[in-house]
CSV table of C-alpha atoms in Angstrom, one decimal:
chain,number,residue,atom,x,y,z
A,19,UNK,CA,93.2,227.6,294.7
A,20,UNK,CA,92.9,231.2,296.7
A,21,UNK,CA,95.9,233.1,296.7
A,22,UNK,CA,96.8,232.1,300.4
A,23,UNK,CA,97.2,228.5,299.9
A,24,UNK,CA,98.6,229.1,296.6
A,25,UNK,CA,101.9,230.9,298.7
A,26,UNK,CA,101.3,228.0,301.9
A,27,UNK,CA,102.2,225.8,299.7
A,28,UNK,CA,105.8,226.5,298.7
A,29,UNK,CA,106.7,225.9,302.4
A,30,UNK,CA,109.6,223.0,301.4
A,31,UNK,CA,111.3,225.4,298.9
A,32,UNK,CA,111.1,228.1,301.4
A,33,UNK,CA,112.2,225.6,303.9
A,34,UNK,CA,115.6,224.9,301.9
A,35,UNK,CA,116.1,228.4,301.6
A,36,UNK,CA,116.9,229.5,305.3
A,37,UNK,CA,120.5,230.5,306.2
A,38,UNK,CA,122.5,229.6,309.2
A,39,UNK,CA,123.3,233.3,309.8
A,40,UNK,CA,119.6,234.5,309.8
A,41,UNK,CA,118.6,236.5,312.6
A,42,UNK,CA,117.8,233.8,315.7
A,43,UNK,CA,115.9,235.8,317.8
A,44,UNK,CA,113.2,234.9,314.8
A,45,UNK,CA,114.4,232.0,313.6
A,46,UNK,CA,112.6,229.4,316.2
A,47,UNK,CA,109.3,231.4,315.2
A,48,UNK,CA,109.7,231.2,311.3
A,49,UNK,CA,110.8,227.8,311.4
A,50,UNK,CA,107.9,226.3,313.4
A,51,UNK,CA,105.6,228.1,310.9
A,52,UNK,CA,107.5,226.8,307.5
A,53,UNK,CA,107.9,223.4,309.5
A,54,UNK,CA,103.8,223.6,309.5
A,55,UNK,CA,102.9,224.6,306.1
A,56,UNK,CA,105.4,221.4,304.8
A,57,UNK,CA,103.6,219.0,306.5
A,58,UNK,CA,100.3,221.4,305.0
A,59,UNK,CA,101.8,220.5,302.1
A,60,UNK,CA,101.9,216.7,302.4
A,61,UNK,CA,99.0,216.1,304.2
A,62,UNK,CA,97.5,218.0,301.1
A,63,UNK,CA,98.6,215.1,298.9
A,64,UNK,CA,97.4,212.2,300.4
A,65,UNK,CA,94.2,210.8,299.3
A,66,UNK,CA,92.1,211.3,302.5
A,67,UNK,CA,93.0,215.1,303.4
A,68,UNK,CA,93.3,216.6,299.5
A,69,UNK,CA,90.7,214.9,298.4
A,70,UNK,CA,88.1,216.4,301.0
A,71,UNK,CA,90.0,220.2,301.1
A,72,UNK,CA,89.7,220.0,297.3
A,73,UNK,CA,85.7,218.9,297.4
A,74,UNK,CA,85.4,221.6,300.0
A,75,UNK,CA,86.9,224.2,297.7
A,76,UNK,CA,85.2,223.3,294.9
A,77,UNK,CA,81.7,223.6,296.8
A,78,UNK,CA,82.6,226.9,297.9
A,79,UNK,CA,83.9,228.1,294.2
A,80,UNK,CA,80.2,226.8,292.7
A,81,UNK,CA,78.3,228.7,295.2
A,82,UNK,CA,80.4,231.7,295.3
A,83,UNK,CA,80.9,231.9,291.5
A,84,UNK,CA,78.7,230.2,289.5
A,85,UNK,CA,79.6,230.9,286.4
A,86,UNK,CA,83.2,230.4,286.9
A,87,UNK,CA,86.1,232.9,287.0
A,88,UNK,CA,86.4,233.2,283.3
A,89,UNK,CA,84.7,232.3,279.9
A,90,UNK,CA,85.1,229.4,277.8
A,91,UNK,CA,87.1,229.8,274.5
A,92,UNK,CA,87.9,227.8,271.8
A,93,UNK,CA,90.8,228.3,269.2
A,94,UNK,CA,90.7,226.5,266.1
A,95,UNK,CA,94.1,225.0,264.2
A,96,UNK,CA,92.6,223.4,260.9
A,97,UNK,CA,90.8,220.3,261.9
A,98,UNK,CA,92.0,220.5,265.9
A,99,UNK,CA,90.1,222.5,268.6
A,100,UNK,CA,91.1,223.3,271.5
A,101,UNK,CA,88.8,224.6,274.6
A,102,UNK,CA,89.9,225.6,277.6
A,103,UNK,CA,87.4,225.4,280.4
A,104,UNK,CA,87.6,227.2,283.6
A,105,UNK,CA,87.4,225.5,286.8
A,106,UNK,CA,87.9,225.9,290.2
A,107,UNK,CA,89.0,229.6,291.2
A,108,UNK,CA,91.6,229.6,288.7
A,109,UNK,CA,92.3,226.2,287.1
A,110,UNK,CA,91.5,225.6,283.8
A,111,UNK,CA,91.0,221.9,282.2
A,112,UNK,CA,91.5,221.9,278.3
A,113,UNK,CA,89.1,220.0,275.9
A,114,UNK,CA,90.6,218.8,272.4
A,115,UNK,CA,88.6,217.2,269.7
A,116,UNK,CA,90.0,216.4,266.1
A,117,UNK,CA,86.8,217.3,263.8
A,118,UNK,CA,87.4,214.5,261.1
A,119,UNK,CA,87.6,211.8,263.6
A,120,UNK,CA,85.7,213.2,266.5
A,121,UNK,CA,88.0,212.1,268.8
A,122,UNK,CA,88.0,213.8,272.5
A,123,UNK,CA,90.6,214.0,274.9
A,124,UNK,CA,90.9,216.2,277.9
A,125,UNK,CA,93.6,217.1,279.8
A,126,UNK,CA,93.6,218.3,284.1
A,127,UNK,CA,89.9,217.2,285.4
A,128,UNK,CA,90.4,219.2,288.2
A,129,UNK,CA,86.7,219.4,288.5
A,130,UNK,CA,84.4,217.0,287.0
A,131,UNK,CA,81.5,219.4,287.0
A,132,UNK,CA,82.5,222.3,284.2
A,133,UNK,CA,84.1,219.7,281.8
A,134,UNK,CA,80.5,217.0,282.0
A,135,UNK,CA,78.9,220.3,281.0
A,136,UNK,CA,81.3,221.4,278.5
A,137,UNK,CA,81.1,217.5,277.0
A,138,UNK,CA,77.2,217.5,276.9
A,139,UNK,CA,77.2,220.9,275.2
A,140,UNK,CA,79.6,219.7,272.4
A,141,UNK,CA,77.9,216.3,272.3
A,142,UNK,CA,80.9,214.6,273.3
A,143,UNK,CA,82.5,211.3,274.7
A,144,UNK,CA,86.1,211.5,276.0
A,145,UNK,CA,88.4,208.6,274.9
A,146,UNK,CA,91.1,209.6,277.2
A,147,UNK,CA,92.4,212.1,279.8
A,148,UNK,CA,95.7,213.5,280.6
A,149,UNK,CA,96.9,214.7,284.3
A,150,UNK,CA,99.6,217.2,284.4
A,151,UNK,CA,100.5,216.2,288.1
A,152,UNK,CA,98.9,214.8,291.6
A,153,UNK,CA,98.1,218.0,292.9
A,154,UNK,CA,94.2,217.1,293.7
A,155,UNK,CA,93.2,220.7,291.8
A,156,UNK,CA,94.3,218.7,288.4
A,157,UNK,CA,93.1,215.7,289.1
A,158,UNK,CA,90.1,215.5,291.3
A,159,UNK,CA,88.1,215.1,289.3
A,160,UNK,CA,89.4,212.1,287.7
A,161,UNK,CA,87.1,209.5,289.5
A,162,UNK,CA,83.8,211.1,288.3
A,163,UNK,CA,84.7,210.8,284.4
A,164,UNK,CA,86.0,207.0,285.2
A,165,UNK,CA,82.5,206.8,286.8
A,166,UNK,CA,80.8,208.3,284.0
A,167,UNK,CA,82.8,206.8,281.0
A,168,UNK,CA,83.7,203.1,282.0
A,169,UNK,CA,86.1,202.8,279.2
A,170,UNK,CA,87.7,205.6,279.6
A,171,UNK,CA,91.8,206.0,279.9
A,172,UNK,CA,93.5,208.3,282.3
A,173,UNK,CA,97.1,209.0,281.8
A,174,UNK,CA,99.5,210.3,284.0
A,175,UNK,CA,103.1,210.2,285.1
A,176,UNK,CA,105.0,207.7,286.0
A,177,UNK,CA,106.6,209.3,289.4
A,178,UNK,CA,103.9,211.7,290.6
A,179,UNK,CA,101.0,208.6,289.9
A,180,UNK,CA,98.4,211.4,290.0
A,181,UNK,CA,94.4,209.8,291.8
A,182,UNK,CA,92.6,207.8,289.8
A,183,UNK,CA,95.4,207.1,286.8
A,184,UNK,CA,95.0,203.5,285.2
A,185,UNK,CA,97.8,204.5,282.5
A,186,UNK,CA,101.5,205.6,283.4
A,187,UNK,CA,103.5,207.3,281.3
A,188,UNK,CA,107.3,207.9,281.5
A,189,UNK,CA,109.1,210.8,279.5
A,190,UNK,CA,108.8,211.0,275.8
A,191,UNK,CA,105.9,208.4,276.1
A,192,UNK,CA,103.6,208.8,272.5
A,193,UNK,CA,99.9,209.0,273.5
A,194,UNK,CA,97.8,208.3,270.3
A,195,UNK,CA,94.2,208.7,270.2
A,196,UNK,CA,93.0,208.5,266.7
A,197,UNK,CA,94.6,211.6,264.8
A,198,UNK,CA,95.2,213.0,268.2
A,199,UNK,CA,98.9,212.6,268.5
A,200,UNK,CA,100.7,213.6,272.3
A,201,UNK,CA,103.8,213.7,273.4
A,202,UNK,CA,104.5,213.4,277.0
A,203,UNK,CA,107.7,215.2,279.0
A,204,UNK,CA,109.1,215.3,282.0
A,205,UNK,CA,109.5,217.9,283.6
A,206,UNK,CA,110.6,217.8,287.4
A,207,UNK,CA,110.6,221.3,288.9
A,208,UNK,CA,107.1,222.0,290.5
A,209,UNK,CA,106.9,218.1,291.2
A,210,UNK,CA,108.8,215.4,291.1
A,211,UNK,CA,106.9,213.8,288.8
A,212,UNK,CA,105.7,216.5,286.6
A,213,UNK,CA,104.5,215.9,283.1
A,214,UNK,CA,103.7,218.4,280.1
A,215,UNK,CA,101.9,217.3,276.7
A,216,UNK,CA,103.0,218.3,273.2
A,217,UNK,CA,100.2,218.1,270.7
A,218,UNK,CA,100.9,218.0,267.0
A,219,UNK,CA,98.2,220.3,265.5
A,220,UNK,CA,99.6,220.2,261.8
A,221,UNK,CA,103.1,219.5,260.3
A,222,UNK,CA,104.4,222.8,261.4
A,223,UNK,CA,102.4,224.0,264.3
A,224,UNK,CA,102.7,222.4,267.9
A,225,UNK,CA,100.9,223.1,271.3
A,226,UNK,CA,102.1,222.4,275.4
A,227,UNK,CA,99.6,221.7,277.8
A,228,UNK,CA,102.1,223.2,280.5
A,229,UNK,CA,100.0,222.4,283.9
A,230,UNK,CA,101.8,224.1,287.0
A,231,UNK,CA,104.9,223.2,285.2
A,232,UNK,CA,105.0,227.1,282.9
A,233,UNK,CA,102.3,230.0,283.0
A,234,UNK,CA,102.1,232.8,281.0
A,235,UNK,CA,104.7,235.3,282.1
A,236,UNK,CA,105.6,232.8,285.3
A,237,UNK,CA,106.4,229.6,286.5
A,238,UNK,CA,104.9,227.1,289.0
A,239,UNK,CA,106.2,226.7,292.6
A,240,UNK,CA,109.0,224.6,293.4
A,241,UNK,CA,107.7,222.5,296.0
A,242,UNK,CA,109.5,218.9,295.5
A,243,UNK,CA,112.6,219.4,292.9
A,244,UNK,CA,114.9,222.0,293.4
A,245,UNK,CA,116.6,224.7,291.5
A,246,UNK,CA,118.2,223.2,288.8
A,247,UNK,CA,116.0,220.7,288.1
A,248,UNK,CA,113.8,223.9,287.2
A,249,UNK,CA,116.4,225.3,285.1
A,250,UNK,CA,116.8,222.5,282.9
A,251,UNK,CA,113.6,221.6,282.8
A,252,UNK,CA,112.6,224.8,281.2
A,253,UNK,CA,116.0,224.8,279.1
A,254,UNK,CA,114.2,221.6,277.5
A,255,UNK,CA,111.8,224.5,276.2
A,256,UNK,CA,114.7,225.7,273.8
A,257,UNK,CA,113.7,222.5,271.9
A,258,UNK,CA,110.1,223.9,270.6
A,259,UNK,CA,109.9,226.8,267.8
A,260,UNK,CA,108.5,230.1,268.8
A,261,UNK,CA,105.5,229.2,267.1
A,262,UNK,CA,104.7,226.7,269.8
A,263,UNK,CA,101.3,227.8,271.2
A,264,UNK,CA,101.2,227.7,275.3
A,265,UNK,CA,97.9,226.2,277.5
A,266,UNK,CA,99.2,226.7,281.0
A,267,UNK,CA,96.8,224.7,284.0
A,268,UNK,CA,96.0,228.7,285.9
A,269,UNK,CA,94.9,232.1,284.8
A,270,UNK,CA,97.7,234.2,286.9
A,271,UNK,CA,98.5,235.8,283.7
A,272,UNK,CA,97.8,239.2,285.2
A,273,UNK,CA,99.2,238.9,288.5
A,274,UNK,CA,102.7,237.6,286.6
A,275,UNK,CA,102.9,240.0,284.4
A,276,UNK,CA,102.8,242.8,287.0
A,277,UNK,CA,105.6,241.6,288.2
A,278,UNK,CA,107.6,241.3,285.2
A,279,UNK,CA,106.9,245.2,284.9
A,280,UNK,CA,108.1,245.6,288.1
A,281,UNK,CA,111.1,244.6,287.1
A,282,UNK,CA,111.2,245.8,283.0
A,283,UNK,CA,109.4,249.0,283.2
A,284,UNK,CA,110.7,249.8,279.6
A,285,UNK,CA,109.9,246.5,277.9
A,286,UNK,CA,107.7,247.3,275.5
A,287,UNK,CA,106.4,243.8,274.7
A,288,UNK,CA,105.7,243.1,278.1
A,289,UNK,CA,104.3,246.7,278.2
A,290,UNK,CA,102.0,245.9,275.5
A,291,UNK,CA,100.6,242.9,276.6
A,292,UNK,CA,99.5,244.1,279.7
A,293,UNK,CA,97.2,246.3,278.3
A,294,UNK,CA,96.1,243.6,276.1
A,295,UNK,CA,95.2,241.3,279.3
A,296,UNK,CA,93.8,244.2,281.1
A,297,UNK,CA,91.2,244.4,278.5
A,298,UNK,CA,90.5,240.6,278.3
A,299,UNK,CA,90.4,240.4,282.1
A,300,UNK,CA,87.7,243.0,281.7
A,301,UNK,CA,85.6,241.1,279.5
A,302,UNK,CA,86.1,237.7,281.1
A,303,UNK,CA,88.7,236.1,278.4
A,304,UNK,CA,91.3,233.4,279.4
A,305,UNK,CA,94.8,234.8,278.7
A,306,UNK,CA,96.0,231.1,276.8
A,307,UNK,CA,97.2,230.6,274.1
A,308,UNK,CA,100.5,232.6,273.9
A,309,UNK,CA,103.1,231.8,271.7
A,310,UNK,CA,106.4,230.0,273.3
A,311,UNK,CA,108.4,233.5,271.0
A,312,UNK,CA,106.4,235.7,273.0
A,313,UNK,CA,107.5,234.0,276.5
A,314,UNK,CA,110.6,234.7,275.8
A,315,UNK,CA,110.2,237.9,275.8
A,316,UNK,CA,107.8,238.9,279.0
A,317,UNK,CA,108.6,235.5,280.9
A,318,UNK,CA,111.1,236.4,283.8
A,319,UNK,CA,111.7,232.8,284.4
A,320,UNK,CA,112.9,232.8,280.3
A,321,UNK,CA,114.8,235.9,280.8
A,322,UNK,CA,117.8,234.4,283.2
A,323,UNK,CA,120.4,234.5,280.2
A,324,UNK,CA,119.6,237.7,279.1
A,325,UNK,CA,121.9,240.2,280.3
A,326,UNK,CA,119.2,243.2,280.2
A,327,UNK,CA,117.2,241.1,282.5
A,328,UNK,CA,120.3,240.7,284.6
A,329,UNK,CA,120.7,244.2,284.8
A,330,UNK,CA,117.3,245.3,285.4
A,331,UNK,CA,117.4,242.8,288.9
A,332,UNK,CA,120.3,244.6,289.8
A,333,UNK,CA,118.6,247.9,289.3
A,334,UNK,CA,115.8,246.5,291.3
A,335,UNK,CA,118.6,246.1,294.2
A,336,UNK,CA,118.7,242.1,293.8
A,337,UNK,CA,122.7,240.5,293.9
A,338,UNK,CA,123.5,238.4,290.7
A,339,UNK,CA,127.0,237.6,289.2
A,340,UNK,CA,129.0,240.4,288.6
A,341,UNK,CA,129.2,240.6,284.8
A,342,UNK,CA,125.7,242.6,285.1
A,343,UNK,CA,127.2,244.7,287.7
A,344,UNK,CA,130.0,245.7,285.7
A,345,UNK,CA,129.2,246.4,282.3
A,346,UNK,CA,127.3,249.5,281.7
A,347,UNK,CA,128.2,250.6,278.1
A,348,UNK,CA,127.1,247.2,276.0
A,349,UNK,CA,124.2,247.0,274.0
A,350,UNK,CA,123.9,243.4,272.7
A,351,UNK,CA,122.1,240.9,275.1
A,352,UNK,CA,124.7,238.4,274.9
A,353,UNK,CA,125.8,236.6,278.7
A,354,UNK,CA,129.3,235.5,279.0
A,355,UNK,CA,128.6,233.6,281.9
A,356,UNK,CA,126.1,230.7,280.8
A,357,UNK,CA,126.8,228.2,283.5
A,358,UNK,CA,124.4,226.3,285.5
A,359,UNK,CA,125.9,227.8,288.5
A,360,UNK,CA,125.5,232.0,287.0
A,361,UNK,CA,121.7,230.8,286.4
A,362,UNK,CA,120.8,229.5,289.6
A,363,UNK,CA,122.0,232.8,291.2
A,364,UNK,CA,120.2,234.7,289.0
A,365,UNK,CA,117.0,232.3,289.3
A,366,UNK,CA,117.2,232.8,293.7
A,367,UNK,CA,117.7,236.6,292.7
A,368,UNK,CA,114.7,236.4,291.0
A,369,UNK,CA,112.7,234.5,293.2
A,370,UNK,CA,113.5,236.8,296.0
A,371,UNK,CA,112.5,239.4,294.0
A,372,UNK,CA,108.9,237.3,293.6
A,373,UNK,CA,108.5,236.5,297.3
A,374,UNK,CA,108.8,240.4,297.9
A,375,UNK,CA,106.5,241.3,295.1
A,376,UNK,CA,104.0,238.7,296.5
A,377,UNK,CA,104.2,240.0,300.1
A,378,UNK,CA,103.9,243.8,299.1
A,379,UNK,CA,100.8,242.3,297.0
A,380,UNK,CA,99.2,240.8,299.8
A,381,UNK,CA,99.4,243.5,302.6
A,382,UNK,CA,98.1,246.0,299.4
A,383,UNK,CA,95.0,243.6,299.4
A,384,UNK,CA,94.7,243.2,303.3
A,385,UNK,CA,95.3,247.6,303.3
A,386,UNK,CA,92.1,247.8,301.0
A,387,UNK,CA,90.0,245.1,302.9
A,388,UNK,CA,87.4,246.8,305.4
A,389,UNK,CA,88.7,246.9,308.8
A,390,UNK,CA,86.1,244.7,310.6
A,391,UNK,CA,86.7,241.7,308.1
A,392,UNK,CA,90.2,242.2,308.5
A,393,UNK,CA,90.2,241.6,312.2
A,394,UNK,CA,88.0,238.2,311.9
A,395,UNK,CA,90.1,236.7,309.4
């Protein structure tokens, strides 16, 4: 979705977030506004309202962009493929087939349109789908593949009971479709009802289909859990080997990762991979496919127990507990203070420090946008 209902969105989290002692003279103002954009938000999930935004977004995307905000690519892992198809303005859906078997599954049918195409061209039939979550850009299009494909299975989560789902899953749930193995997780955060899906690819090698759930270099909005639900949702990460190969649901890859400069100027992972998307950007490429190792190392939302990251939000003038205030002289990147409670201040730290990058980001864009379109939007 556009950038500005991307940020709407968040309006329950930023709801939960006001203080007692903020300035009341604004208060009334703000509230009535974040008061809005949460009932945005729910209106936005029920079937009538999302269902018809989503159409209408999706008619202005194929008109607008025709040949979709990125290319298709496929990566190979022995007899697996994996596509990822982009959708929407930013959305991709992700096409698996298991060559031997010629199985098909395909996970996030945001829009039905891209993934009949990308079917036809491969010469495939899809024996099942998997839905991330209920927000209508992973799922709308849902009802046109049950349309098209009688037979066909749609999975999704128990809790979140995404449109169009004739098979609920609950956490650890084994999807089998021929050699096409899944594994479903829960992972409340984003929503309550979030699911992720592991994919064995070989007897070493796994893949997440992360949804909203984890990007690359970022995270999804927390719109329905809360803080520490976040948190140990993506501790449950710790469970996968660095190998483990990422498929996130956006392409914000960019975006995230100038933020993650913003605050590591001098991490040089982070400072190589942003050339790296740069130049893929550039040439259309989807930035997928990143290895669970390498988040660790650009992710900010990965980077709460590291006490260089802890340090470099203090540099950027943000308040976290005081063992990265203090110690100046260490070189190992070892936190003494693991608990839940140390990682939720650092994780509000850090999403301040998001919700001021985003703002500066958005009056850049409105600075740079001729004057007379300015004034009639």
């Amino acid at each position: 979705m556009c950038l500005f209902s991307r940020i709407s969105r968040n309006a329950f989290h930023e709801i939960a977030s006001i203080t007692p002692d903020e300035n009341q003279k604004g208060q009334s103002r703000i509230s009535f506004h974040l008061i809005y954009k949460f009932i945005r938000y729910r209106v936005y999930n029920t079937n009538c309202f999302g269902a018809w935004y989503t159409k209408r977004q999706l008619n202005r995307v194929h008109e607008k962009c025709p040949n979709g905000h990125s290319s298709a690519a496929t990566f190979t892992y022995g007899d697996i493929t994996v596509t990822a198809v982009p959708q929407n303005s930013d959305n991709y859906s992700y096409m698996v087939i298991c060559g031997s078997t010629n199985d098909c599954v395909v996970i996030d049918v945001g829009d039905a349109q891209p993934v009949l195409q990308c079917l036809s061209d491969k010469n495939k039939i899809p024996q099942a789908v998997l839905v991330t979550h209920k927000h209508w850009d992973h799922c709308y299009g849902n009802k046109e593949l049950k349309k098209r494909y009688k037979e066909l299975n749609i999975y999704g989560g128990e809790i979140d009971r995404p449109a169009d789902v004739n098979m609920y899953v609950q956490n650890e749930a084994l999807i089998q479709i021929g050699k096409l193995q899944f594994k479903a997780l829960h992972v409340p955060g984003h929503t309550a009802g979030h699911m992720i899906y592991a994919l064995q690819l070989n007897d070493e090698l796994k893949c997440l289909f992360t949804g909203d759930f984890l990007f690359i270099a970022g995270i999804g909005k927390i719109f329905e859990g809360n803080t520490s639900q976040m948190i140990s949702s993506l501790l449950m990460l710790s469970d996968f080997p660095p190998e483990t190969i990422i498929f996130p649901g956006h392409e914000y890859a960019k975006l995230n990762l100038s933020f993650a400069l913003s605050l590591e100027k001098d991490n040089e992972v982070l400072i190589a991979m942003s050339q790296e998307v740069h130049e893929k950007r550039t040439a259309r490429s989807p930035i997928v496919g990143v290895t669970l190792g390498d988040e660790y190392k650009i992710n900010p939302y990965l980077r709460t127990c590291s006490l260089k990251f802890r340090k470099a939000l203090v540099a950027a003038g943000y308040d976290v507990p005081a063992e990265a205030k203090v110690v100046a002289d260490r070189n190992d990147d070892e936190v003494k203070d693991n608990s839940m409670e140390a990682q939720i201040a650092v994780f509000d730290a850090l999403e301040k420090a998001k919700n001021d990058f985003t703002e500066e980001f958005v009056k850049q864009i409105e600075r740079k946008r001729p004057k007379n379109i300015r004034n009639n939007a």
